[in-house]
PDB file of C-alpha atoms in Angstrom:
ATOM      1  CA  UNK A   1       7.437 -39.702   2.938  1.00 36.00           C
ATOM      2  CA  UNK A   2       9.850 -38.676   0.192  1.00 40.00           C
ATOM      3  CA  UNK A   3       8.893 -36.658  -2.840  1.00 42.00           C
ATOM      4  CA  UNK A   4      10.912 -34.870  -5.476  1.00 41.00           C
ATOM      5  CA  UNK A   5      11.708 -31.206  -5.806  1.00 39.00           C
ATOM      6  CA  UNK A   6       9.274 -29.416  -8.051  1.00 39.00           C
ATOM      7  CA  UNK A   7      11.543 -28.222 -10.839  1.00 39.00           C
ATOM      8  CA  UNK A   8       9.149 -29.760 -13.319  1.00 38.00           C
ATOM      9  CA  UNK A   9      10.022 -29.728 -16.993  1.00 38.00           C
ATOM     10  CA  UNK A  10       7.120 -29.227 -19.365  1.00 48.00           C
ATOM     11  CA  UNK A  11       8.485 -31.272 -22.256  1.00 46.00           C
ATOM     12  CA  UNK A  12       7.286 -34.817 -22.831  1.00 63.00           C
ATOM     13  CA  UNK A  13      10.920 -35.577 -23.653  1.00 75.00           C
ATOM     14  CA  UNK A  14      11.596 -35.710 -19.935  1.00 80.00           C
ATOM     15  CA  UNK A  15       9.608 -38.910 -19.560  1.00 83.00           C
ATOM     16  CA  UNK A  16      11.560 -40.750 -22.227  1.00 86.00           C
ATOM     17  CA  UNK A  17      14.923 -39.547 -20.918  1.00 87.00           C
ATOM     18  CA  UNK A  18      14.093 -40.501 -17.350  1.00 88.00           C
ATOM     19  CA  UNK A  19      12.704 -43.871 -18.432  1.00 91.00           C
ATOM     20  CA  UNK A  20      15.893 -44.674 -20.319  1.00 93.00           C
ATOM     21  CA  UNK A  21      18.044 -43.508 -17.396  1.00 91.00           C
ATOM     22  CA  UNK A  22      16.155 -45.632 -14.858  1.00 92.00           C
ATOM     23  CA  UNK A  23      15.981 -48.633 -17.170  1.00 95.00           C
ATOM     24  CA  UNK A  24      19.737 -48.615 -17.767  1.00 95.00           C
ATOM     25  CA  UNK A  25      20.414 -48.470 -14.021  1.00 94.00           C
ATOM     26  CA  UNK A  26      18.060 -51.305 -13.153  1.00 94.00           C
ATOM     27  CA  UNK A  27      17.943 -53.619 -16.178  1.00 94.00           C
ATOM     28  CA  UNK A  28      20.660 -52.479 -18.623  1.00 89.00           C
ATOM     29  CA  UNK A  29      18.722 -53.658 -21.697  1.00 95.00           C
ATOM     30  CA  UNK A  30      15.224 -53.070 -23.010  1.00 95.00           C
ATOM     31  CA  UNK A  31      14.793 -56.839 -23.320  1.00 96.00           C
ATOM     32  CA  UNK A  32      15.439 -57.386 -19.601  1.00 95.00           C
ATOM     33  CA  UNK A  33      13.014 -54.613 -18.672  1.00 95.00           C
ATOM     34  CA  UNK A  34      10.410 -55.967 -21.086  1.00 95.00           C
ATOM     35  CA  UNK A  35      10.599 -59.368 -19.437  1.00 94.00           C
ATOM     36  CA  UNK A  36      10.310 -57.867 -15.945  1.00 93.00           C
ATOM     37  CA  UNK A  37       7.244 -55.720 -16.652  1.00 93.00           C
ATOM     38  CA  UNK A  38       5.473 -57.889 -19.205  1.00 94.00           C
ATOM     39  CA  UNK A  39       5.713 -55.652 -22.276  1.00 94.00           C
ATOM     40  CA  UNK A  40       7.517 -56.311 -25.515  1.00 94.00           C
ATOM     41  CA  UNK A  41      10.832 -54.691 -26.360  1.00 96.00           C
ATOM     42  CA  UNK A  42       9.310 -52.638 -29.180  1.00 96.00           C
ATOM     43  CA  UNK A  43       6.877 -50.957 -26.766  1.00 94.00           C
ATOM     44  CA  UNK A  44       9.691 -49.948 -24.432  1.00 94.00           C
ATOM     45  CA  UNK A  45      11.708 -48.725 -27.404  1.00 95.00           C
ATOM     46  CA  UNK A  46       8.782 -46.543 -28.531  1.00 92.00           C
ATOM     47  CA  UNK A  47       8.445 -45.081 -25.033  1.00 90.00           C
ATOM     48  CA  UNK A  48      12.151 -44.260 -24.955  1.00 92.00           C
ATOM     49  CA  UNK A  49      12.042 -42.678 -28.423  1.00 89.00           C
ATOM     50  CA  UNK A  50       9.052 -40.556 -27.407  1.00 83.00           C
ATOM     51  CA  UNK A  51       6.770 -42.110 -30.008  1.00 85.00           C
ATOM     52  CA  UNK A  52       4.315 -43.309 -27.375  1.00 84.00           C
ATOM     53  CA  UNK A  53       3.660 -42.938 -23.668  1.00 82.00           C
ATOM     54  CA  UNK A  54       2.443 -45.673 -21.352  1.00 85.00           C
ATOM     55  CA  UNK A  55      -1.082 -45.703 -19.992  1.00 83.00           C
ATOM     56  CA  UNK A  56      -1.553 -44.287 -16.521  1.00 77.00           C
ATOM     57  CA  UNK A  57      -2.366 -47.735 -15.219  1.00 78.00           C
ATOM     58  CA  UNK A  58       1.013 -48.980 -16.506  1.00 86.00           C
ATOM     59  CA  UNK A  59       3.001 -46.026 -15.174  1.00 86.00           C
ATOM     60  CA  UNK A  60       2.743 -47.197 -11.558  1.00 86.00           C
ATOM     61  CA  UNK A  61       3.989 -50.668 -12.505  1.00 89.00           C
ATOM     62  CA  UNK A  62       6.889 -49.201 -14.478  1.00 92.00           C
ATOM     63  CA  UNK A  63       7.865 -46.928 -11.594  1.00 90.00           C
ATOM     64  CA  UNK A  64       7.664 -49.803  -9.132  1.00 91.00           C
ATOM     65  CA  UNK A  65       9.779 -52.161 -11.271  1.00 93.00           C
ATOM     66  CA  UNK A  66      12.379 -49.438 -11.798  1.00 94.00           C
ATOM     67  CA  UNK A  67      12.459 -48.556  -8.061  1.00 91.00           C
ATOM     68  CA  UNK A  68      11.265 -45.018  -8.735  1.00 87.00           C
ATOM     69  CA  UNK A  69       8.285 -42.835  -7.945  1.00 83.00           C
ATOM     70  CA  UNK A  70       5.911 -41.750 -10.689  1.00 81.00           C
ATOM     71  CA  UNK A  71       7.061 -38.160 -10.052  1.00 78.00           C
ATOM     72  CA  UNK A  72      10.615 -39.157 -11.016  1.00 80.00           C
ATOM     73  CA  UNK A  73       9.582 -39.399 -14.669  1.00 80.00           C
ATOM     74  CA  UNK A  74       8.399 -35.772 -14.855  1.00 75.00           C
ATOM     75  CA  UNK A  75      11.257 -33.906 -13.182  1.00 74.00           C
ATOM     76  CA  UNK A  76      14.549 -32.579 -14.491  1.00 65.00           C
ATOM     77  CA  UNK A  77      17.358 -35.128 -14.616  1.00 60.00           C
ATOM     78  CA  UNK A  78      19.703 -34.724 -11.676  1.00 61.00           C
ATOM     79  CA  UNK A  79      17.091 -33.376  -9.268  1.00 59.00           C
ATOM     80  CA  UNK A  80      17.670 -34.694  -5.804  1.00 54.00           C
ATOM     81  CA  UNK A  81      15.090 -36.169  -3.507  1.00 49.00           C
ATOM     82  CA  UNK A  82      13.962 -33.845  -0.736  1.00 54.00           C
ATOM     83  CA  UNK A  83      11.977 -34.584   2.375  1.00 50.00           C
ATOM     84  CA  UNK A  84       8.459 -33.193   2.269  1.00 51.00           C
ATOM     85  CA  UNK A  85       9.134 -30.954   5.277  1.00 55.00           C
ATOM     86  CA  UNK A  86      11.794 -29.148   3.202  1.00 61.00           C
ATOM     87  CA  UNK A  87       9.328 -28.424   0.421  1.00 64.00           C
ATOM     88  CA  UNK A  88       7.381 -25.192   0.436  1.00 70.00           C
ATOM     89  CA  UNK A  89       3.623 -25.221   0.043  1.00 71.00           C
ATOM     90  CA  UNK A  90       3.981 -23.461  -3.301  1.00 74.00           C
ATOM     91  CA  UNK A  91       6.370 -26.174  -4.567  1.00 72.00           C
ATOM     92  CA  UNK A  92       4.063 -28.959  -3.383  1.00 70.00           C
ATOM     93  CA  UNK A  93       1.063 -27.369  -5.073  1.00 73.00           C
ATOM     94  CA  UNK A  94       3.046 -26.912  -8.295  1.00 73.00           C
ATOM     95  CA  UNK A  95       4.042 -30.590  -8.269  1.00 72.00           C
ATOM     96  CA  UNK A  96       0.474 -31.728  -7.632  1.00 73.00           C
ATOM     97  CA  UNK A  97      -0.896 -29.493 -10.401  1.00 75.00           C
ATOM     98  CA  UNK A  98       1.659 -30.823 -12.886  1.00 73.00           C
ATOM     99  CA  UNK A  99       0.657 -34.373 -12.012  1.00 71.00           C
ATOM    100  CA  UNK A 100      -3.012 -33.554 -12.473  1.00 71.00           C
ATOM    101  CA  UNK A 101      -2.329 -31.982 -15.877  1.00 73.00           C
ATOM    102  CA  UNK A 102      -0.602 -35.177 -16.955  1.00 70.00           C
ATOM    103  CA  UNK A 103      -3.545 -37.261 -15.758  1.00 68.00           C
ATOM    104  CA  UNK A 104      -6.036 -35.070 -17.612  1.00 69.00           C
ATOM    105  CA  UNK A 105      -4.032 -35.347 -20.837  1.00 68.00           C
ATOM    106  CA  UNK A 106      -3.772 -39.112 -20.464  1.00 65.00           C
ATOM    107  CA  UNK A 107      -7.508 -39.448 -19.844  1.00 63.00           C
ATOM    108  CA  UNK A 108      -8.284 -37.400 -22.956  1.00 63.00           C
ATOM    109  CA  UNK A 109      -5.872 -39.450 -25.084  1.00 61.00           C
ATOM    110  CA  UNK A 110      -7.230 -42.760 -23.829  1.00 60.00           C
ATOM    111  CA  UNK A 111     -10.921 -41.758 -24.153  1.00 60.00           C
ATOM    112  CA  UNK A 112     -11.662 -44.024 -21.249  1.00 56.00           C
ATOM    113  CA  UNK A 113     -15.205 -45.009 -20.420  1.00 59.00           C
ATOM    114  CA  UNK A 114     -14.228 -46.744 -17.183  1.00 57.00           C
ATOM    115  CA  UNK A 115     -16.250 -45.897 -14.092  1.00 54.00           C
ATOM    116  CA  UNK A 116     -14.433 -43.032 -12.419  1.00 52.00           C
ATOM    117  CA  UNK A 117     -13.615 -44.931  -9.212  1.00 54.00           C
ATOM    118  CA  UNK A 118     -11.945 -47.804 -11.084  1.00 57.00           C
ATOM    119  CA  UNK A 119      -9.985 -45.541 -13.410  1.00 58.00           C
ATOM    120  CA  UNK A 120      -6.281 -45.437 -12.424  1.00 58.00           C
ATOM    121  CA  UNK A 121      -6.153 -41.658 -12.893  1.00 58.00           C
ATOM    122  CA  UNK A 122      -8.850 -41.291 -10.235  1.00 60.00           C
ATOM    123  CA  UNK A 123      -6.703 -43.193  -7.722  1.00 63.00           C
ATOM    124  CA  UNK A 124      -3.590 -41.183  -8.568  1.00 65.00           C
ATOM    125  CA  UNK A 125      -5.523 -37.922  -8.321  1.00 65.00           C
ATOM    126  CA  UNK A 126      -6.800 -38.916  -4.898  1.00 66.00           C
ATOM    127  CA  UNK A 127      -3.251 -39.698  -3.784  1.00 67.00           C
ATOM    128  CA  UNK A 128      -2.173 -36.237  -4.936  1.00 68.00           C
ATOM    129  CA  UNK A 129      -4.966 -34.572  -2.979  1.00 68.00           C
ATOM    130  CA  UNK A 130      -4.174 -36.696   0.084  1.00 70.00           C
ATOM    131  CA  UNK A 131      -0.553 -35.533  -0.081  1.00 71.00           C
ATOM    132  CA  UNK A 132      -1.722 -31.922  -0.281  1.00 69.00           C
ATOM    133  CA  UNK A 133      -3.986 -32.435   2.761  1.00 70.00           C
ATOM    134  CA  UNK A 134      -1.114 -33.971   4.732  1.00 73.00           C
ATOM    135  CA  UNK A 135       1.162 -31.045   3.910  1.00 70.00           C
ATOM    136  CA  UNK A 136      -1.537 -28.554   4.870  1.00 71.00           C
ATOM    137  CA  UNK A 137      -2.184 -30.390   8.149  1.00 73.00           C
ATOM    138  CA  UNK A 138       1.500 -30.513   8.992  1.00 70.00           C
ATOM    139  CA  UNK A 139       1.827 -26.786   8.329  1.00 68.00           C
ATOM    140  CA  UNK A 140      -1.204 -26.050  10.553  1.00 70.00           C
ATOM    141  CA  UNK A 141       0.261 -28.153  13.386  1.00 73.00           C
ATOM    142  CA  UNK A 142       3.536 -26.239  13.180  1.00 72.00           C
ATOM    143  CA  UNK A 143       1.719 -22.905  13.422  1.00 73.00           C
ATOM    144  CA  UNK A 144      -0.404 -23.960  16.389  1.00 74.00           C
ATOM    145  CA  UNK A 145       2.319 -25.939  18.183  1.00 64.00           C
TER     146      UNK A 145
END
């Protein structure tokens, strides 16, 4: 499993910069990206200008179409990918907490009334906790082995 280093930037500007960077690499134009993900060009333009952010449920699709992880959009530009066994527990926890903060903010902004188990933020949160459990288990195996 690959995850990104945890030099997380707090600014929401990071998302728009990373989106633009990934879009230019994969699709070159907003129109090509819009066609690939099923949104209009104006929506993508607003995301890149920082006027709006996509819904959590759309973030996974965007990441997939741009060949990125969701974490990519919340880290400093130029951060390299590291293997999870190179990441310290403290870094992993920091990354997971930052992701959870984003999910909480998105849920508040969207005022969703979806049942919790069908809400996309619930699934993403569970993935974050599963990653934390895996890291903890791996660390315990190393200590006992």
